[in-house]
Structures are given as C-alpha cells and as structure tokens.
Short mmCIF file of C-alpha atoms (C1' of nucleotides) in Angstrom, two decimals:
data_model
loop_
_atom_site.label_atom_id
_atom_site.label_comp_id
_atom_site.label_asym_id
_atom_site.label_seq_id
_atom_site.Cartn_x
_atom_site.Cartn_y
_atom_site.Cartn_z
CA MET A 29 -2.98 -26.83 16.89
CA VAL A 30 -5.15 -28.52 14.29
CA ASN A 31 -3.35 -27.59 11.12
CA PRO A 32 -0.17 -25.59 11.67
CA ALA A 33 1.02 -23.13 9.02
CA LYS A 34 3.55 -24.50 6.55
CA PHE A 35 5.73 -21.41 6.37
CA ASP A 36 8.26 -19.95 8.81
CA ARG A 37 6.90 -16.62 9.99
CA GLN A 38 10.31 -15.13 10.76
CA GLN A 39 11.64 -16.16 7.37
CA VAL A 40 8.67 -14.48 5.70
CA VAL A 41 9.25 -11.27 7.65
CA GLU A 42 12.94 -11.42 6.71
CA GLN A 43 12.19 -11.65 2.98
CA ALA A 44 9.61 -8.87 3.22
CA MET A 45 12.07 -6.74 5.16
CA LEU A 46 14.70 -7.09 2.44
CA LEU A 47 12.21 -5.99 -0.21
CA PHE A 48 10.96 -3.04 1.84
CA TRP A 49 14.56 -2.09 2.55
CA GLN A 50 15.37 -2.06 -1.14
CA LYS A 51 12.32 -0.29 -2.56
CA GLY A 52 10.73 1.56 0.35
CA PHE A 53 7.20 1.24 1.71
CA HIS A 54 5.17 2.81 -1.08
CA ALA A 55 7.07 1.31 -4.01
CA THR A 56 6.78 -2.21 -2.60
CA SER A 57 3.46 -3.71 -3.65
CA MET A 58 1.68 -6.57 -1.96
CA ARG A 59 1.99 -8.50 -5.23
CA HIS A 60 5.76 -8.15 -5.11
CA LEU A 61 5.73 -9.28 -1.51
CA GLN A 62 3.45 -12.22 -2.23
CA GLN A 63 5.84 -13.38 -4.92
CA ALA A 64 8.96 -12.81 -2.79
CA VAL A 65 7.68 -14.78 0.19
CA ASP A 66 5.73 -17.29 -1.94
CA LEU A 67 2.45 -16.82 -0.11
CA ARG A 68 -1.05 -16.08 -1.39
CA PRO A 69 -2.84 -12.93 -0.22
CA GLY A 70 -5.14 -14.83 2.13
CA SER A 71 -2.23 -16.27 4.12
CA LEU A 72 -0.45 -12.94 4.29
CA TYR A 73 -3.53 -11.08 5.49
CA ALA A 74 -4.46 -13.82 7.97
CA THR A 75 -0.96 -13.57 9.42
CA PHE A 76 -0.18 -9.85 9.37
CA GLY A 77 -3.54 -8.15 8.86
CA SER A 78 -2.37 -5.58 6.37
CA LYS A 79 0.59 -4.21 4.46
CA GLU A 80 1.23 -1.93 7.42
CA GLY A 81 1.22 -4.87 9.81
CA LEU A 82 3.80 -6.70 7.74
CA PHE A 83 5.93 -3.58 7.45
CA ARG A 84 5.78 -3.02 11.20
CA GLU A 85 7.18 -6.49 11.84
CA ALA A 86 9.83 -5.90 9.21
CA LEU A 87 10.93 -2.73 11.02
CA GLN A 88 11.06 -4.55 14.34
CA GLN A 89 13.06 -7.43 12.90
CA TYR A 90 15.51 -5.01 11.28
CA ALA A 91 16.04 -3.09 14.51
CA ALA A 92 16.38 -6.26 16.56
CA HIS A 93 19.07 -7.49 14.19
CA GLY A 94 20.98 -4.25 14.62
CA GLU A 95 20.83 -4.35 18.41
CA ARG A 96 21.89 -8.00 18.40
CA LEU A 97 24.87 -7.25 16.17
CA LEU A 98 26.02 -4.39 18.36
CA ALA A 99 25.79 -6.51 21.52
CA GLN A 100 27.64 -9.34 19.79
CA LEU A 101 30.45 -7.02 18.70
CA HIS A 102 30.74 -5.69 22.23
CA ALA A 103 30.92 -9.21 23.62
CA GLN A 104 33.56 -10.48 21.21
CA GLU A 105 35.72 -7.35 21.24
CA GLY A 106 35.58 -6.51 24.91
CA SER A 107 36.04 -2.82 24.13
CA ALA A 108 32.85 -0.75 23.94
CA LEU A 109 34.39 1.96 21.78
CA ARG A 110 35.85 -0.62 19.40
CA ALA A 111 32.43 -2.29 19.15
CA LEU A 112 30.88 1.04 18.15
CA GLN A 113 33.60 1.65 15.60
CA LEU A 114 33.24 -1.82 14.09
CA PHE A 115 29.47 -1.40 13.99
CA PHE A 116 29.83 1.82 12.04
CA HIS A 117 32.43 0.28 9.75
CA GLN A 118 30.20 -2.67 9.04
CA ALA A 119 27.13 -0.54 8.31
CA ILE A 120 28.92 1.98 6.13
CA ILE A 121 31.78 0.18 4.39
CA GLU A 122 31.40 -3.58 4.45
CA GLN A 123 27.69 -4.14 3.98
CA GLY A 124 27.73 -1.29 1.48
CA GLY A 125 27.14 -3.18 -1.73
CA ARG A 126 25.61 -6.37 -0.38
CA ALA A 127 22.66 -4.94 1.52
CA PRO A 128 19.46 -3.94 -0.29
CA SER A 129 20.31 -0.29 0.39
CA ARG A 130 23.24 1.63 1.78
CA MET A 131 20.86 3.51 4.04
CA CYS A 132 19.35 2.35 7.28
CA LEU A 133 15.81 0.99 6.78
CA LEU A 134 14.61 2.95 9.81
CA ALA A 135 16.07 6.22 8.49
CA LYS A 136 14.62 5.53 5.03
CA THR A 137 11.24 5.00 6.64
CA VAL A 138 11.42 8.21 8.68
CA ALA A 139 12.38 9.98 5.46
CA GLU A 140 9.59 8.48 3.36
CA LEU A 141 6.53 8.26 5.58
CA THR A 142 4.25 11.04 6.79
CA ASP A 143 1.35 11.37 9.20
CA ALA A 144 -0.67 9.37 6.69
CA ASN A 145 1.08 6.33 8.22
CA ALA A 146 1.49 7.74 11.70
CA GLU A 147 1.88 4.42 13.53
CA LEU A 148 4.61 3.15 11.24
CA LEU A 149 6.40 6.47 11.45
CA ALA A 150 6.24 6.34 15.25
CA GLU A 151 7.53 2.77 15.20
CA ALA A 152 10.56 3.71 13.10
CA ARG A 153 11.32 6.74 15.27
CA CYS A 154 11.04 4.62 18.38
CA GLN A 155 13.43 1.96 17.08
CA LEU A 156 15.94 4.64 16.08
CA LYS A 157 15.76 6.03 19.61
CA ARG A 158 16.41 2.54 20.96
CA MET A 159 19.57 2.30 18.87
CA GLU A 160 20.65 5.70 20.19
CA GLN A 161 20.20 4.43 23.73
CA ALA A 162 22.34 1.42 22.89
CA PHE A 163 25.01 3.86 21.68
CA LEU A 164 24.66 5.78 24.94
CA ARG A 165 25.21 2.66 27.09
CA LEU A 166 28.33 1.76 25.13
CA LEU A 167 29.71 5.29 25.40
CA GLN A 168 29.16 5.29 29.15
CA GLN A 169 30.87 1.92 29.37
CA ALA A 170 33.75 3.23 27.26
CA GLN A 171 34.17 6.23 29.50
CA ALA A 172 34.12 4.06 32.61
CA ASP A 173 36.82 1.92 31.02
CA GLY A 174 38.93 4.97 30.24
CA GLU A 175 38.64 4.44 26.47
CA LEU A 176 36.76 7.69 26.01
CA ALA A 177 38.18 11.10 26.87
CA SER A 178 36.80 11.94 30.31
CA GLY A 179 35.74 15.39 29.12
CA CYS A 180 33.18 13.89 26.74
CA LEU A 181 29.49 13.83 27.67
CA PRO A 182 27.95 10.52 26.54
CA GLU A 183 24.44 12.02 26.74
CA GLN A 184 25.48 14.56 24.11
CA LEU A 185 27.72 12.22 22.17
CA ALA A 186 25.07 9.52 21.62
CA PRO A 187 22.69 11.72 19.60
CA PHE A 188 25.69 13.16 17.80
CA LEU A 189 26.83 9.68 16.83
CA GLN A 190 23.34 8.66 15.75
CA MET A 191 23.12 11.80 13.64
CA GLN A 192 26.43 11.01 11.99
CA MET A 193 25.44 7.39 11.40
CA MET A 194 22.35 8.61 9.54
CA GLY A 195 24.44 11.17 7.67
CA LEU A 196 27.17 8.74 6.70
CA ARG A 197 24.74 6.20 5.28
CA ALA A 198 22.71 8.84 3.48
CA TYR A 199 25.92 10.28 2.03
CA MET A 200 27.01 6.83 0.84
CA GLN A 201 23.63 6.39 -0.82
CA MET A 202 24.41 9.59 -2.70
CA SER A 203 28.05 9.04 -3.62
CA CYS A 204 28.95 5.34 -3.12
CA ASP A 205 32.68 6.06 -2.80
CA PRO A 206 34.16 3.73 -0.15
CA ALA A 207 37.37 5.78 0.18
CA THR A 208 35.40 8.87 1.13
CA GLY A 209 33.32 6.75 3.50
CA GLU A 210 36.41 5.41 5.21
CA ARG A 211 37.88 8.88 5.60
CA MET A 212 34.69 10.38 7.02
CA LEU A 213 34.45 7.47 9.41
CA GLN A 214 37.86 8.42 10.78
CA GLN A 215 36.78 12.04 11.03
CA VAL A 216 33.82 10.93 13.12
CA PHE A 217 35.77 8.80 15.58
CA MET A 218 38.93 10.91 15.78
CA PRO A 219 37.64 13.32 18.46
CA LEU A 220 36.54 10.40 20.67
CA ARG A 221 40.05 9.06 21.11
CA VAL A 222 41.72 9.67 24.47
CA VAL A 223 44.62 12.09 24.00
CA PRO A 224 47.87 10.56 25.39
CA SER A 225 49.17 13.03 27.96
CA MET B 23 2.77 33.48 -29.70
CA VAL B 24 -0.80 32.83 -30.74
CA ASN B 25 -2.32 31.87 -27.43
CA PRO B 26 0.05 32.07 -24.48
CA ALA B 27 -0.49 29.83 -21.46
CA LYS B 28 -2.49 31.39 -18.64
CA PHE B 29 -0.45 29.95 -15.79
CA ASP B 30 3.01 30.85 -14.48
CA ARG B 31 5.28 27.86 -15.11
CA GLN B 32 7.66 28.65 -12.25
CA GLN B 33 4.76 29.06 -9.84
CA VAL B 34 3.39 25.68 -10.91
CA VAL B 35 6.78 24.02 -10.36
CA GLU B 36 7.00 25.71 -6.95
CA GLN B 37 3.65 24.32 -5.81
CA ALA B 38 4.50 20.87 -7.14
CA MET B 39 7.86 21.03 -5.40
CA LEU B 40 6.23 21.77 -2.06
CA LEU B 41 3.91 18.80 -2.44
CA PHE B 42 6.72 16.43 -3.51
CA TRP B 43 8.82 17.72 -0.63
CA GLN B 44 6.08 16.92 1.83
CA LYS B 45 4.92 13.53 0.61
CA GLY B 46 7.76 12.17 -1.51
CA PHE B 47 7.67 11.08 -5.15
CA HIS B 48 5.62 7.90 -4.93
CA ALA B 49 3.04 9.14 -2.44
CA THR B 50 2.33 12.25 -4.49
CA SER B 51 -0.24 11.44 -7.16
CA MET B 52 -0.83 13.38 -10.35
CA ARG B 53 -4.37 14.00 -9.12
CA HIS B 54 -3.02 15.67 -6.00
CA LEU B 55 -0.68 17.73 -8.12
CA GLN B 56 -3.41 18.69 -10.57
CA GLN B 57 -5.48 19.99 -7.68
CA ALA B 58 -2.55 21.78 -6.00
CA VAL B 59 -1.50 23.67 -9.11
CA ASP B 60 -5.06 23.99 -10.46
CA LEU B 61 -4.29 22.53 -13.87
CA ARG B 62 -5.99 19.76 -15.81
CA PRO B 63 -3.97 16.69 -16.86
CA GLY B 64 -3.70 17.80 -20.47
CA SER B 65 -1.98 21.06 -19.56
CA LEU B 66 0.38 19.38 -17.12
CA TYR B 67 1.40 16.71 -19.62
CA ALA B 68 1.75 19.22 -22.44
CA THR B 69 4.07 21.27 -20.24
CA PHE B 70 6.14 18.67 -18.40
CA GLY B 71 5.64 15.46 -20.35
CA SER B 72 5.24 13.19 -17.36
CA LYS B 73 5.24 12.98 -13.59
CA GLU B 74 8.98 12.41 -13.80
CA GLY B 75 9.44 15.53 -15.91
CA LEU B 76 7.58 17.64 -13.37
CA PHE B 77 9.54 16.12 -10.51
CA ARG B 78 12.84 16.81 -12.28
CA GLU B 79 12.01 20.49 -12.56
CA ALA B 80 10.94 20.53 -8.93
CA LEU B 81 14.32 19.10 -7.93
CA GLN B 82 16.15 21.69 -10.01
CA GLN B 83 14.11 24.56 -8.60
CA TYR B 84 14.72 23.33 -5.05
CA ALA B 85 18.47 23.07 -5.59
CA ALA B 86 18.65 26.45 -7.32
CA HIS B 87 16.88 28.04 -4.36
CA GLY B 88 19.42 26.52 -1.98
CA GLU B 89 22.39 27.74 -3.97
CA ARG B 90 20.87 31.20 -4.26
CA LEU B 91 20.30 31.39 -0.52
CA LEU B 92 23.86 30.36 0.24
CA ALA B 93 25.29 32.95 -2.14
CA GLN B 94 23.00 35.62 -0.69
CA LEU B 95 24.11 34.82 2.86
CA HIS B 96 27.73 35.02 1.78
CA ALA B 97 27.14 38.38 0.15
CA GLN B 98 25.31 39.97 3.05
CA GLU B 99 27.55 38.54 5.80
CA GLY B 100 30.91 38.96 4.17
CA SER B 101 32.27 35.99 6.08
CA ALA B 102 32.23 32.65 4.23
CA LEU B 103 32.27 30.57 7.40
CA ARG B 104 29.47 32.63 8.94
CA ALA B 105 27.44 32.17 5.75
CA LEU B 106 27.84 28.40 6.04
CA GLN B 107 26.88 28.46 9.69
CA LEU B 108 23.79 30.59 9.02
CA PHE B 109 22.83 28.32 6.13
CA PHE B 110 22.97 25.30 8.41
CA HIS B 111 21.08 27.12 11.15
CA GLN B 112 18.37 28.14 8.76
CA ALA B 113 17.96 24.64 7.28
CA ILE B 114 17.97 22.84 10.61
CA ILE B 115 16.50 25.17 13.21
CA GLU B 116 14.53 28.01 11.68
CA GLN B 117 12.77 26.44 8.71
CA GLY B 118 12.19 23.39 10.90
CA GLY B 119 8.46 23.56 11.36
CA ARG B 120 7.50 25.79 8.44
CA ALA B 121 8.92 23.76 5.57
CA PRO B 122 7.00 20.77 4.15
CA SER B 123 9.65 18.50 5.67
CA ARG B 124 12.59 18.86 7.99
CA MET B 125 14.68 16.87 5.56
CA CYS B 126 16.30 18.08 2.36
CA LEU B 127 14.19 17.22 -0.69
CA LEU B 128 17.28 16.00 -2.52
CA ALA B 129 18.27 13.70 0.34
CA LYS B 130 14.70 12.43 0.64
CA THR B 131 14.75 11.65 -3.07
CA VAL B 132 18.07 9.82 -2.90
CA ALA B 133 16.64 7.86 0.02
CA GLU B 134 13.37 6.99 -1.71
CA LEU B 135 14.17 6.32 -5.34
CA THR B 136 15.88 3.32 -6.92
CA ASP B 137 17.16 2.36 -10.34
CA ALA B 138 13.52 2.15 -11.39
CA ASN B 139 13.76 5.97 -11.69
CA ALA B 140 17.41 6.13 -12.61
CA GLU B 141 17.34 9.58 -14.23
CA LEU B 142 15.64 11.27 -11.29
CA LEU B 143 17.99 9.56 -8.89
CA ALA B 144 20.96 10.80 -10.92
CA GLU B 145 19.52 14.30 -10.97
CA ALA B 146 19.16 14.41 -7.18
CA ARG B 147 22.68 13.04 -6.68
CA CYS B 148 24.05 15.60 -9.10
CA GLN B 149 22.35 18.51 -7.35
CA LEU B 150 23.61 17.31 -3.97
CA LYS B 151 27.13 17.24 -5.41
CA ARG B 152 26.67 20.79 -6.63
CA MET B 153 25.77 21.91 -3.12
CA GLU B 154 28.85 20.14 -1.80
CA GLN B 155 30.98 22.04 -4.29
CA ALA B 156 29.41 25.28 -3.11
CA PHE B 157 30.43 24.29 0.42
CA LEU B 158 33.95 23.61 -0.84
CA ARG B 159 34.29 27.05 -2.42
CA LEU B 160 33.14 28.74 0.76
CA LEU B 161 35.54 26.69 2.88
CA GLN B 162 38.44 27.60 0.60
CA GLN B 163 37.42 31.24 0.83
CA ALA B 164 37.19 30.97 4.61
CA GLN B 165 40.66 29.48 4.80
CA ALA B 166 42.08 32.18 2.55
CA ASP B 167 40.50 34.76 4.86
CA GLY B 168 42.00 33.12 7.93
CA GLU B 169 38.58 32.20 9.35
CA LEU B 170 39.29 28.50 9.08
CA ALA B 171 42.11 26.75 10.91
CA SER B 172 44.95 26.47 8.38
CA GLY B 173 45.40 22.78 9.20
CA CYS B 174 41.96 21.93 7.79
CA LEU B 175 41.63 20.43 4.33
CA PRO B 176 38.57 21.95 2.56
CA GLU B 177 38.50 19.03 0.08
CA GLN B 178 37.92 16.69 3.02
CA LEU B 179 35.81 19.09 5.05
CA ALA B 180 33.26 19.75 2.29
CA PRO B 181 32.02 16.15 2.03
CA PHE B 182 32.15 15.93 5.82
CA LEU B 183 29.95 19.00 6.11
CA GLN B 184 27.54 17.71 3.48
CA MET B 185 27.34 14.40 5.32
CA GLN B 186 26.56 16.18 8.58
CA MET B 187 23.96 18.40 6.92
CA MET B 188 22.18 15.28 5.69
CA GLY B 189 22.56 13.68 9.11
CA LEU B 190 21.33 16.71 11.04
CA ARG B 191 18.20 17.06 8.95
CA ALA B 192 17.47 13.35 9.02
CA TYR B 193 17.95 13.35 12.79
CA MET B 194 15.57 16.29 13.18
CA GLN B 195 13.00 14.41 11.10
CA MET B 196 13.29 11.64 13.66
CA SER B 197 13.36 13.63 16.89
CA CYS B 198 12.17 17.21 16.21
CA ASP B 199 13.88 18.61 19.33
CA PRO B 200 15.29 22.07 18.50
CA ALA B 201 17.52 22.14 21.59
CA THR B 202 19.29 18.97 20.49
CA GLY B 203 19.53 20.38 16.99
CA GLU B 204 21.15 23.56 18.23
CA ARG B 205 23.64 21.64 20.35
CA MET B 206 24.62 19.28 17.53
CA LEU B 207 25.02 22.26 15.24
CA GLN B 208 27.61 23.65 17.65
CA GLN B 209 29.32 20.27 17.79
CA VAL B 210 29.59 20.33 14.00
CA PHE B 211 31.10 23.81 13.72
CA MET B 212 33.24 23.76 16.87
CA PRO B 213 36.27 22.03 15.27
CA LEU B 214 36.27 24.53 12.39
CA ARG B 215 36.97 27.51 14.60
CA VAL B 216 40.47 28.94 14.52
CA VAL B 217 42.16 28.36 17.86
CA PRO B 218 43.41 31.67 19.29
CA SER B 219 47.15 31.22 19.93
"C1'" DT C 11 -14.96 38.24 -40.02
"C1'" DT C 12 -12.64 34.31 -41.02
"C1'" DT C 13 -8.85 31.33 -40.23
"C1'" DG C 14 -5.76 28.35 -37.79
"C1'" DA C 15 -2.67 27.23 -34.38
"C1'" DA C 16 -1.92 26.96 -29.38
"C1'" DC C 17 -4.14 26.04 -25.15
"C1'" DA C 18 -7.75 24.16 -21.81
"C1'" DT C 19 -10.91 20.62 -20.53
"C1'" DG C 20 -12.44 16.31 -18.41
"C1'" DA C 21 -14.05 11.83 -19.59
"C1'" DA C 22 -11.95 7.63 -20.32
"C1'" DC C 23 -8.13 4.04 -20.75
"C1'" DG C 24 -5.65 -0.09 -19.20
"C1'" DA C 25 -2.82 -1.35 -15.56
"C1'" DC C 26 -2.09 -1.76 -10.97
"C1'" DT C 27 -3.27 -0.96 -5.88
"C1'" DG C 28 -4.50 -3.13 -1.17
"C1'" DT C 29 -7.84 -6.25 0.30
"C1'" DT C 30 -11.67 -9.81 0.66
"C1'" DC C 31 -13.81 -14.23 0.47
"C1'" DA C 32 -15.96 -18.49 -1.04
"C1'" DA C 33 -14.16 -22.86 -2.12
"C1'" DG C 34 -11.04 -26.66 -1.52
"C1'" DG C 35 -7.11 -29.13 0.94
"C1'" DC C 36 -5.17 -30.85 4.99
"C1'" DA C 37 -4.23 -32.78 9.62
"C1'" DT C 38 -5.76 -33.88 14.00
"C1'" DA C 39 -9.48 -35.70 17.39
"C1'" DA C 40 -13.38 -38.67 17.88
"C1'" DT D 18 -13.89 -43.25 8.73
"C1'" DT D 19 -15.99 -39.31 9.83
"C1'" DA D 20 -16.16 -34.80 11.67
"C1'" DT D 21 -14.04 -30.47 12.84
"C1'" DG D 22 -11.45 -26.69 12.49
"C1'" DC D 23 -7.38 -24.29 10.46
"C1'" DC D 24 -4.87 -23.31 6.42
"C1'" DT D 25 -4.29 -22.36 1.48
"C1'" DT D 26 -5.76 -20.83 -2.84
"C1'" DG D 27 -6.74 -17.60 -6.60
"C1'" DA D 28 -10.37 -15.14 -8.61
"C1'" DA D 29 -12.49 -10.93 -7.89
"C1'" DC D 30 -13.55 -6.27 -5.75
"C1'" DA D 31 -13.62 -1.29 -5.69
"C1'" DG D 32 -10.54 2.23 -5.98
"C1'" DT D 33 -6.52 4.70 -7.68
"C1'" DC D 34 -2.57 5.11 -10.63
"C1'" DG D 35 -0.19 7.71 -14.68
"C1'" DT D 36 -1.55 8.96 -19.06
"C1'" DT D 37 -4.14 9.98 -23.48
"C1'" DC D 38 -7.10 12.36 -26.60
"C1'" DA D 39 -11.22 14.07 -28.82
"C1'" DT D 40 -13.53 18.21 -28.09
"C1'" DG D 41 -14.16 23.00 -27.03
"C1'" DT D 42 -12.08 27.58 -26.23
"C1'" DT D 43 -9.13 31.49 -26.99
"C1'" DC D 44 -6.71 34.91 -29.57
"C1'" DA D 45 -3.30 37.02 -32.91
"C1'" DA D 46 -2.78 37.28 -37.91
"C1'" DA D 47 -4.94 37.53 -42.45
#
DNA sequence: TTTGAACATGAACGACTGTTCAAGGCATAA
DNA sequence: TTATGCCTTGAACAGTCGTTCATGTTCAAA
C-alpha cells in the first residue's frame, strides 16, 4: 500500500447510515453525506462508487449490528425467548428517542424504494429475511428449552413476530407514546408464554 | 363564475394520489404529476399552491376512501367484527397486486417524512389516528353485539389492530407471499373470536 | 361587440441533484 | 533525492428540482 486512506471506512459507513436512517434514501443528498462524513466527492466515489453503493453498505452495516445485538442478548441472558423480548423492548421502547428514527432502517427502505432502485430494494428485503431467520432459530431454541408452548409452530411464529416488529415500530413512528408501546409489546409476547398446567 | 376550470379537481387529486402512493413524496416530481394529471404547472399551482398542498389533499382523499369503505362494509355485512376482518382482507390480500403499493399511503408517509415537512407528517399521523378511532367504534359495537369476547378491552385492542394492520402491509411489501399473508391474518383475528362455552 | 376577470400555457428561474476529473499533496520504494 | 503511484481536493458538469409569471385564451356580463 503506497498511500493508505486517512479515513476509517467503517466509521464513514456508520455516519452515512445514521443520516440515511434519519432522512431516508431520497431526502439524503450526497452533499449532506459529504459534510457528515467529512469527505470530498472524489474520495466518496472512489470508495463506494455511487450513492447506491454507499447506501448498500449502510444497509448491511445496520443489519449486521442488529444480528450481533440479538446474538449478544442470547449469550448474556441464556434464555432465547428472553433475548427476543429484550431485543423487541430495546428496539421499540429504549432506543425510541435516541435513534435517528423509531422505525427500522430496513423497513423504511422497503417502504420508500421502488423498482427504480431494484438492487437496494432486494438488499433490504434480503436483510429483513435474515433477521426473520434469526428469530426462527431463537424460537426453535426456546421451544427445545421448554420456554415456548409446545403447541406453537416456530415456522409460523417467526414471520408473525417479524410482522409485529415492523408494525410496532411503524406505530411508534406514528404515535410516539411509550406507554402504548409497552402495552402492545406485552400483547405480542403474552400468547408465547407457556401456560402453567 | 366567469370561466370555470376545465378539469375535475377530485379526479386530479385521485391521479396524484395514485402516483404519490406508488413512488412516495420525494420521488414523485411535479413534472411527473403534471404529466399524470395532464395539467400545466400554472394550473396546478393556482389550484393547490404547492407540491405539499397537492400531497395534503391526496392524503385526505386516501383516508376518506378508507373510512368510506369501512363504513360500507359494516353496512352491508351487519356484523362489525366481520366488517373489520373483510377490511383487513381487502387491504392485505385482495388489493395486494392491483394497488400502487402494498403498504398504506399514510404509513408510507409517516415512514418517509421528517420534521422538514412537519405539516404533512402531522396530517398523515392525524388520519391514521382517525382510522384507529373507526376501528375502536367497530370493536365497541362488536362487543355490544356479543361478537367480541367480553374480556377484551376495545381501547387496547384498537391500537393493537392498527399496529398489526401497519405490520401486515409492511410485511407484504417485503415478502409478497399471499399464503403467509392469509395465515398471519388468521393469527391476528383468532384471539378476537368468542370462545364457545 | 366590447369588456374584463378567470383560466391555460410553457418558457424560464435559481437552487440543488448525483457525478466527474484535472490538479496537487503525500508516502513509500528505488 | 527522485520517481511512482495512490489519495485528496474542489471546481465544474449536465440534468432535474419546485416554482413563477408574462402571455394568450376563453367566456359570461354589459
């Protein structure tokens, strides 16, 4: 390497991701991004090729962070079901005001983009499916551990959970009331509890 | 009236609404709109004032159509709970491919816009709340008619239903599988059924 | 037929979009 | 020290954005 770049690529993607998360793809201009990551257009285009290229990496980084968090919660809690519940609580209640948006960046992207950005749309859909598969593995683990009512079907519950995650965060974006969020969260996880016989 | 306009205002708003619904606020340009409604910029700006003004009317027309449909279903079915279920089925399964987007325009708007378009964002939130109140009235009616388990609390169920409506449509935008949609729809309405004693 | 107000038209505005590129700075290898 | 390649810089490009406005058209009332 003759003259290595002076910036940290991952840090740049992180900053860009936060801006995209806040404003969405179309409303985030390259000029905004250039200012946020303190790079001139030439460096950005040499590194990521295009606005789409930068956004793609932002999506991947966002999804990777989510998967990492879920695995970490599972590791530190031991219980798979409790990890899922904490993950939901974190996404919907705790990070509520601090994050750039109450909604999931992937869901926002699926909502905003069309076939005009087919590759980005496919990327977001794919990453959402990956999260759903992570849910599925945890549900199967929970059932094996007897945490989840044996009558439940994890293959049906995983999409249902993903759907409710998207719904909860979209609803919070609409109403912003943490009490309602907390209550709905309980309504989501109530039927998963094992009934004491 | 000296020289009445030659176009039908409601028809213009309808066309604009369909375009906004498909592409979102930012990705829909005034040039696109001008072409879609076959009006020159002067006429559009004389009528609606701005892109935001046109979008606001599109939001209102969309929401009004939803409320009208729900009331119509209630009238023709008699049953409040059945009206709700049909409304969900229509939004999620039937209109799936035909509509400009699988998602609700109001939810898409809440997902896309920020404080940079504070009034439009408030309008979309307000219309979503109106729909939730329509859900509430139907749930109360259903409970009074004995269709809804008496243990349910409509004040808690209405936001929960709204949340799941947003989630279902966002999920369909991601995965587009009608079988999964149908199954999740059943999962949503299952707990509302009265248990035969 | 003349008048005048409402409506229709489309060229044009300044600002902003994503992107390119020639020029200069820098750090390593010779 | 010189030479060689990568990196950085910021002006500039063509295109599009939302919006305006002078001009032309239309039509009921006078």
